[in-house]
Amino acid sequence: MSNMSSRIPNHSQNPKDIQGGDKKVMKKSLSVILSTAMALSVFSSVAFAAKADDFTDLKDLDAATKAKFDEMIQAGIFDGVETNRFGLNDKMNRAQFAKVAALVFNLKSSATTSSFDDVKSSDPANGYALPYIEAIYNAKITDGYAEGKFNPAGDVTKEQLAAFLIRGLGKDAEAKAKPGVSDKTVSDWAKGYVQLAQELKLFETPAGQPFNGTSPATRDLLVTSSYAAKQQIVPDKVSVAEAKATGVQKVEVKLNGPVDTAKAKLELKKGSTVVATTTEWAADKKSAVLTLSDNVKIGEATYTVVLSGLEANAIDKASVEFQGVKEEIKSLEFVNASDTIAQTAKARVKLVAKNQYGEKSSLNSSGFTANTPGFDSNLTKDSDGFLVLTINTKNATGGSTPGVTIVPVYVYDNDSRVTVSKNFKLGVQPFVTKVELGDVKYASGKTALNSKGDTATISLTQYDQYGNPVAYDDTDAIVNVFTNVQPYVQEIKSEYGDFDNNNFGEVRVSLTGAVDKSGEYTINVYAGGSSATKKVSVNSAKVANKVEFGEYDDVIASRDTNKYIPVNAYDEQGNKLSVDDLVNDTNLARIRVSGSGVDVAPKLVKSGEHKGKIQITSVTAPENATAVVTLSITEPGVNDYKTKQFKINKARVADALKIKDEAATKIYSEDGKTVESEFKFEVLDQYGKKLDEIKNGNVIENGKSVSYAVYFKADVVTTPKHLSVTAKDTGVNLTVGGEGVRLENNFAAFNKGFKFVADGKPEGKISFTAKLQKNSGDGWKDASSNATRSIEAIDKNADLIYSVTEVKDLFAAKDSGLLTTAQKQPTSSAVAKSIKVTAKDGAGDKVAIPENRIETVTSSTYEVAIADVANGKGYVIGNKAGTSKISVYYKDIKDNYKTITYDVTVRNEAVKVDKMTAEETYTGVVGDKKYVYQYMDLKVVDQYGVEYKEEKINEYDNLLGVRYILEEATDKDGNTVKADLDSKTGQLTVGSATKLTVRATAASGVSKTIYITIEAKK
């Protein structure tokens, strides 16, 4: 810089002002002493403190300012001037600023000689700053104080500080282009720098107040301004600087600079496995918190955070590792300070266990032990994370007397042995003196009640006169609980009960219909002369003002039934409605559907797989005609009308065969054993869709009545023994070498599939052949090529390649406290996973063999996973979270022993329903079925891949929580009638209903709907 712009004409700093012999020496000595003390105190390698609260002059700062000081102190940029004093209002000299600037702007220098005459490494006061001074000089933040001089002991003025920080941010030219502030207290050369610094909010100068640019900058200003500058530094390439667990489900991630948060993605991995998380970016756009999803927790493992979504050349270091540790209990305390407990069969004491992150522990109650000598007790955990000890204080060994009897309580963590104990005095019978509501929990991850059927639950704790919680079913402290909603809205219902069957009461708030006004509604609870309130968010129904047809990916063919056309709708502001909003009561009444050439349901489908779609119940127009479907909204101020034409294509006929599931090519069995290998073909129509039947029988082609059939048979290839093929549909009889079977116009039984069966020790080879045929009145003729599958028996001398199904993820079922004793047995529990031996031949083709070949299964850590064998089949069930090695010992068909070992991970992530499969419709007579899951043929699969069906869905209700909702019941005339449905078990009594709509739903939001038609008994 030719003008030496940092040589500020500030006379108070001009060396020429310092005159006089002894005085000069004295001043210099004092300056050296003070500077040395300041340098040592501020930049000592041994920090006095790690946070602002350790300094007496920082304790009164507001939280936001204190956080800034904390970051700069913990980064090693600042420290105190004394052990307990930061020196908030002290000045800082130019040498000290050089170090701050070099650290803030990450400037490096290893220089040992200086570009300035007055900077020497031998200087006891400022020599430490030589490399930092060189670093900011080389970065053109400053070029000195005077020709060849830096003046390391001189003050830094406020305007100089502004200039230094702006240059450090690389905005020197931008500042010089500014007109500058209109402030007489700022030197002309600095006006542009001060203006830009204020625009960037490096300084906060109150409106109308002078900047006082030539006054010395104090340490508080230096901290806040350099902090603000540090936040605005944008590195050439961004890196993941740090990641650490800050909770059992939270990971804090820091980058070295801000990113475009709309593009940047952060992914958490445990080893090579991706862990599902949600990301919340901080306002600075360079830090974020990852929250693990689905109750997954940080465990003892190496985790990696990976940054992606940005251009490859914009990322320097894309990942960082951190070591996760398992949750540990650090403290265990009684919540209530009272030392008296009520006399009742279900007296309760609440405790809180906190982990290493200061959170309430996520561990199950089974991880703790409670002893109450002389009294029966049980330890559980409530929905808010507190441990609750229930004690029968009425029936003590040797009797109990209020005011005399002592109830000793000892609780400890099984792993850490952190212990808490207290001797309670026995009080009198409890009565409720206080009620308390917990957090509002909305179903399915929602943040408000949006549509009919949505629910929210709020835990309700009642406290007795001693401050202890009262059990939901404590008959000694019965009190009526009343709830209401304000303002009153008929469609918002509140009720009190134990809805999750955990013996803790909850208030459930539900929407029975759409509401007109969004907002927060107050839930009031009254019990025993006390009350509590909570706010619940409710969103009003979004009203459709515009409709349009969505994309339909099929054709409409003559004779079609139950075809569904997608619909899109928009509100007055043009926002697209969700499917839930589309089918709220308001919109179902507003949106009208009609058709010509097709029969349509007058309203959109309300629920189930086709929710929000138009249902074409049947096609009435002939082939090649045009059908018209109309959507309309006709309301005051709204008139929207849309039509869509559909060509009626030829009726669906059998056109092709497609293999869906392949069978084994070879099969082995033994005397007394049965081995099966399933396979499945499907009949497809000419439009590529699965075809179960040709509606209304024969079709007309070229003026002739034509019928279609699938013909199949089982043939002998080489003489078989104990080898056959059977249909899954028991109504189909198929004999090897016998007559074939022809199914005319109805292919549902064929589409269900078949299986090769070896009953005993098989021999020979058989084949299965299927083809399509058509009859135009002149006999059956082939309409497709043959589709053939065969299977060959092998003996025990065959060389095969074996594998074992590896169980990977398990639920910590035994430790969950949610299962009965019988449900914890690995060989019979639905949550256990089975281990099977499979085989292939040398060509890689599947070979069917007996499954019961397993001799033993062991677990390296039975505290984590428990293994067992029954009837030659292996089973593993999760016990506690962790990892274990599973070793499987089995025999091949030659009776040689083999072994395989693999890792299994057990997680204490609560079971949730991941998916459901079900039939969409059912037609039958009264008495055919008793439960909804039977009508639906319902199958439920959790996130661990475990399938539950039939009565297992009810047996494992503590895990799955499937509930059944009767959405509609009408008689033969279409009138609404009463039908009884047990929402928990699914038991259905149809009464006089002939048509019913029932929905099965889980807390995870997964649901299935079935339409039931009840026919009269013949």
GROMACS .gro file of N, CA, C and O in nm, residues 342-395:
model
  216
  342ALA      N    1  -4.805  -4.251   5.104
  342ALA     CA    2  -4.943  -4.282   5.144
  342ALA      C    3  -4.962  -4.431   5.170
  342ALA      O    4  -4.888  -4.515   5.118
  343GLN      N    5  -5.063  -4.462   5.249
  343GLN     CA    6  -5.097  -4.601   5.277
  343GLN      C    7  -5.202  -4.648   5.175
  343GLN      O    8  -5.319  -4.610   5.182
  344THR      N    9  -5.157  -4.727   5.081
  344THR     CA   10  -5.243  -4.775   4.974
  344THR      C   11  -5.177  -4.894   4.907
  344THR      O   12  -5.055  -4.914   4.918
  345ALA      N   13  -5.257  -4.972   4.838
  345ALA     CA   14  -5.202  -5.090   4.768
  345ALA      C   15  -5.115  -5.051   4.651
  345ALA      O   16  -5.037  -5.132   4.601
  346LYS      N   17  -5.128  -4.925   4.605
  346LYS     CA   18  -5.052  -4.883   4.488
  346LYS      C   19  -4.989  -4.746   4.511
  346LYS      O   20  -5.006  -4.654   4.431
  347ALA      N   21  -4.915  -4.734   4.620
  347ALA     CA   22  -4.842  -4.610   4.645
  347ALA      C   23  -4.730  -4.597   4.543
  347ALA      O   24  -4.666  -4.696   4.506
  348ARG      N   25  -4.708  -4.475   4.500
  348ARG     CA   26  -4.607  -4.455   4.396
  348ARG      C   27  -4.502  -4.352   4.439
  348ARG      O   28  -4.535  -4.253   4.504
  349VAL      N   29  -4.379  -4.380   4.397
  349VAL     CA   30  -4.268  -4.287   4.417
  349VAL      C   31  -4.203  -4.266   4.281
  349VAL      O   32  -4.175  -4.363   4.209
  350LYS      N   33  -4.179  -4.142   4.246
  350LYS     CA   34  -4.121  -4.110   4.115
  350LYS      C   35  -3.972  -4.079   4.131
  350LYS      O   36  -3.930  -4.008   4.222
  351LEU      N   37  -3.891  -4.134   4.039
  351LEU     CA   38  -3.746  -4.111   4.038
  351LEU      C   39  -3.704  -4.067   3.899
  351LEU      O   40  -3.771  -4.096   3.801
  352VAL      N   41  -3.590  -3.999   3.892
  352VAL     CA   42  -3.535  -3.962   3.763
  352VAL      C   43  -3.391  -4.011   3.756
  352VAL      O   44  -3.311  -3.989   3.848
  353ALA      N   45  -3.361  -4.083   3.647
  353ALA     CA   46  -3.225  -4.128   3.621
  353ALA      C   47  -3.170  -4.046   3.505
  353ALA      O   48  -3.236  -4.034   3.402
  354LYS      N   49  -3.053  -3.988   3.524
  354LYS     CA   50  -2.995  -3.905   3.419
  354LYS      C   51  -2.865  -3.967   3.369
  354LYS      O   52  -2.788  -4.025   3.446
  355ASN      N   53  -2.843  -3.952   3.237
  355ASN     CA   54  -2.725  -4.011   3.173
  355ASN      C   55  -2.611  -3.910   3.165
  355ASN      O   56  -2.619  -3.800   3.219
  356GLN      N   57  -2.508  -3.949   3.092
  356GLN     CA   58  -2.388  -3.866   3.083
  356GLN      C   59  -2.412  -3.735   3.009
  356GLN      O   60  -2.330  -3.643   3.013
  357TYR      N   61  -2.526  -3.723   2.938
  357TYR     CA   62  -2.558  -3.600   2.866
  357TYR      C   63  -2.649  -3.508   2.947
  357TYR      O   64  -2.689  -3.403   2.898
  358GLY      N   65  -2.682  -3.551   3.068
  358GLY     CA   66  -2.772  -3.472   3.150
  358GLY      C   67  -2.918  -3.490   3.115
  358GLY      O   68  -3.005  -3.418   3.164
  359GLU      N   69  -2.949  -3.587   3.028
  359GLU     CA   70  -3.087  -3.615   2.990
  359GLU      C   71  -3.148  -3.720   3.083
  359GLU      O   72  -3.076  -3.797   3.147
  360LYS      N   73  -3.280  -3.725   3.081
  360LYS     CA   74  -3.345  -3.839   3.145
  360LYS      C   75  -3.305  -3.964   3.069
  360LYS      O   76  -3.307  -3.967   2.946
  361SER      N   77  -3.269  -4.068   3.140
  361SER     CA   78  -3.220  -4.190   3.078
  361SER      C   79  -3.328  -4.252   2.989
  361SER      O   80  -3.447  -4.251   3.021
  362SER      N   81  -3.284  -4.308   2.878
  362SER     CA   82  -3.376  -4.377   2.787
  362SER      C   83  -3.384  -4.527   2.818
  362SER      O   84  -3.457  -4.599   2.752
  363LEU      N   85  -3.306  -4.573   2.916
  363LEU     CA   86  -3.302  -4.715   2.946
  363LEU      C   87  -3.435  -4.763   3.005
  363LEU      O   88  -3.506  -4.688   3.072
  364ASN      N   89  -3.468  -4.888   2.976
  364ASN     CA   90  -3.590  -4.947   3.030
  364ASN      C   91  -3.580  -4.966   3.181
  364ASN      O   92  -3.471  -4.973   3.238
  365SER      N   93  -3.695  -4.979   3.244
  365SER     CA   94  -3.697  -4.999   3.389
  365SER      C   95  -3.628  -5.128   3.431
  365SER      O   96  -3.581  -5.141   3.543
  366SER      N   97  -3.621  -5.224   3.336
  366SER     CA   98  -3.556  -5.352   3.368
  366SER      C   99  -3.406  -5.336   3.390
  366SER      O  100  -3.341  -5.427   3.440
  367GLY      N  101  -3.351  -5.219   3.353
  367GLY     CA  102  -3.209  -5.192   3.377
  367GLY      C  103  -3.180  -5.147   3.519
  367GLY      O  104  -3.065  -5.120   3.554
  368PHE      N  105  -3.285  -5.137   3.600
  368PHE     CA  106  -3.270  -5.092   3.738
  368PHE      C  107  -3.329  -5.197   3.832
  368PHE      O  108  -3.415  -5.276   3.794
  369THR      N  109  -3.282  -5.195   3.955
  369THR     CA  110  -3.335  -5.286   4.058
  369THR      C  111  -3.385  -5.202   4.174
  369THR      O  112  -3.318  -5.108   4.218
  370ALA      N  113  -3.505  -5.238   4.222
  370ALA     CA  114  -3.563  -5.169   4.338
  370ALA      C  115  -3.587  -5.270   4.449
  370ALA      O  116  -3.641  -5.378   4.425
  371ASN      N  117  -3.545  -5.236   4.568
  371ASN     CA  118  -3.570  -5.319   4.687
  371ASN      C  119  -3.650  -5.238   4.788
  371ASN      O  120  -3.615  -5.124   4.819
  372THR      N  121  -3.755  -5.299   4.837
  372THR     CA  122  -3.838  -5.237   4.942
  372THR      C  123  -3.861  -5.342   5.049
  372THR      O  124  -3.967  -5.404   5.053
  373PRO      N  125  -3.764  -5.367   5.135
  373PRO     CA  126  -3.773  -5.474   5.234
  373PRO      C  127  -3.903  -5.468   5.315
  373PRO      O  128  -3.937  -5.364   5.372
  374GLY      N  129  -3.976  -5.580   5.315
  374GLY     CA  130  -4.099  -5.588   5.390
  374GLY      C  131  -4.223  -5.548   5.312
  374GLY      O  132  -4.336  -5.563   5.359
  375PHE      N  133  -4.203  -5.497   5.189
  375PHE     CA  134  -4.316  -5.451   5.108
  375PHE      C  135  -4.300  -5.503   4.965
  375PHE      O  136  -4.189  -5.505   4.910
  376ASP      N  137  -4.411  -5.541   4.903
  376ASP     CA  138  -4.410  -5.579   4.762
  376ASP      C  139  -4.405  -5.453   4.677
  376ASP      O  140  -4.471  -5.353   4.707
  377SER      N  141  -4.326  -5.457   4.568
  377SER     CA  142  -4.313  -5.339   4.483
  377SER      C  143  -4.283  -5.379   4.340
  377SER      O  144  -4.244  -5.492   4.313
  378ASN      N  145  -4.300  -5.284   4.251
  378ASN     CA  146  -4.278  -5.306   4.108
  378ASN      C  147  -4.228  -5.176   4.046
  378ASN      O  148  -4.285  -5.069   4.070
  379LEU      N  149  -4.121  -5.185   3.968
  379LEU     CA  150  -4.061  -5.066   3.907
  379LEU      C  151  -4.098  -5.061   3.759
  379LEU      O  152  -4.076  -5.156   3.684
  380THR      N  153  -4.153  -4.948   3.715
  380THR     CA  154  -4.189  -4.927   3.574
  380THR      C  155  -4.139  -4.791   3.530
  380THR      O  156  -4.073  -4.720   3.606
  381LYS      N  157  -4.172  -4.756   3.407
  381LYS     CA  158  -4.131  -4.627   3.354
  381LYS      C  159  -4.251  -4.562   3.287
  381LYS      O  160  -4.325  -4.628   3.213
  382ASP      N  161  -4.272  -4.432   3.312
  382ASP     CA  162  -4.387  -4.368   3.250
  382ASP      C  163  -4.351  -4.308   3.115
  382ASP      O  164  -4.234  -4.311   3.073
  383SER      N  165  -4.450  -4.254   3.045
  383SER     CA  166  -4.429  -4.205   2.910
  383SER      C  167  -4.344  -4.079   2.905
  383SER      O  168  -4.297  -4.040   2.797
  384ASP      N  169  -4.322  -4.013   3.019
  384ASP     CA  170  -4.237  -3.895   3.023
  384ASP      C  171  -4.093  -3.927   3.061
  384ASP      O  172  -4.012  -3.837   3.080
  385GLY      N  173  -4.062  -4.055   3.077
  385GLY     CA  174  -3.924  -4.096   3.103
  385GLY      C  175  -3.885  -4.108   3.248
  385GLY      O  176  -3.768  -4.131   3.279
  386PHE      N  177  -3.980  -4.093   3.341
  386PHE     CA  178  -3.950  -4.108   3.483
  386PHE      C  179  -3.966  -4.254   3.526
  386PHE      O  180  -4.053  -4.325   3.475
  387LEU      N  181  -3.882  -4.297   3.619
  387LEU     CA  182  -3.901  -4.427   3.683
  387LEU      C  183  -4.010  -4.412   3.788
  387LEU      O  184  -4.012  -4.313   3.862
  388VAL      N  185  -4.099  -4.510   3.793
  388VAL     CA  186  -4.208  -4.505   3.890
  388VAL      C  187  -4.209  -4.636   3.969
  388VAL      O  188  -4.223  -4.744   3.911
  389LEU      N  189  -4.190  -4.625   4.098
  389LEU     CA  190  -4.190  -4.741   4.187
  389LEU      C  191  -4.326  -4.750   4.256
  389LEU      O  192  -4.367  -4.657   4.327
  390THR      N  193  -4.398  -4.860   4.230
  390THR     CA  194  -4.529  -4.882   4.292
  390THR      C  195  -4.512  -4.978   4.409
  390THR      O  196  -4.458  -5.089   4.392
  391ILE      N  197  -4.557  -4.938   4.527
  391ILE     CA  198  -4.535  -5.016   4.650
  391ILE      C  199  -4.670  -5.041   4.717
  391ILE      O  200  -4.753  -4.951   4.730
  392ASN      N  201  -4.691  -5.166   4.758
  392ASN     CA  202  -4.810  -5.199   4.836
  392ASN      C  203  -4.778  -5.170   4.983
  392ASN      O  204  -4.719  -5.252   5.053
  393THR      N  205  -4.818  -5.051   5.027
  393THR     CA  206  -4.787  -5.011   5.165
  393THR      C  207  -4.897  -5.051   5.263
  393THR      O  208  -4.887  -5.022   5.383
  394LYS      N  209  -5.000  -5.118   5.212
  394LYS     CA  210  -5.109  -5.162   5.302
  394LYS      C  211  -5.077  -5.296   5.366
  394LYS      O  212  -5.117  -5.324   5.479
  395ASN      N  213  -5.005  -5.379   5.291
  395ASN     CA  214  -4.978  -5.515   5.337
  395ASN      C  215  -4.829  -5.534   5.362
  395ASN      O  216  -4.758  -5.588   5.279
   0.00000   0.00000   0.00000
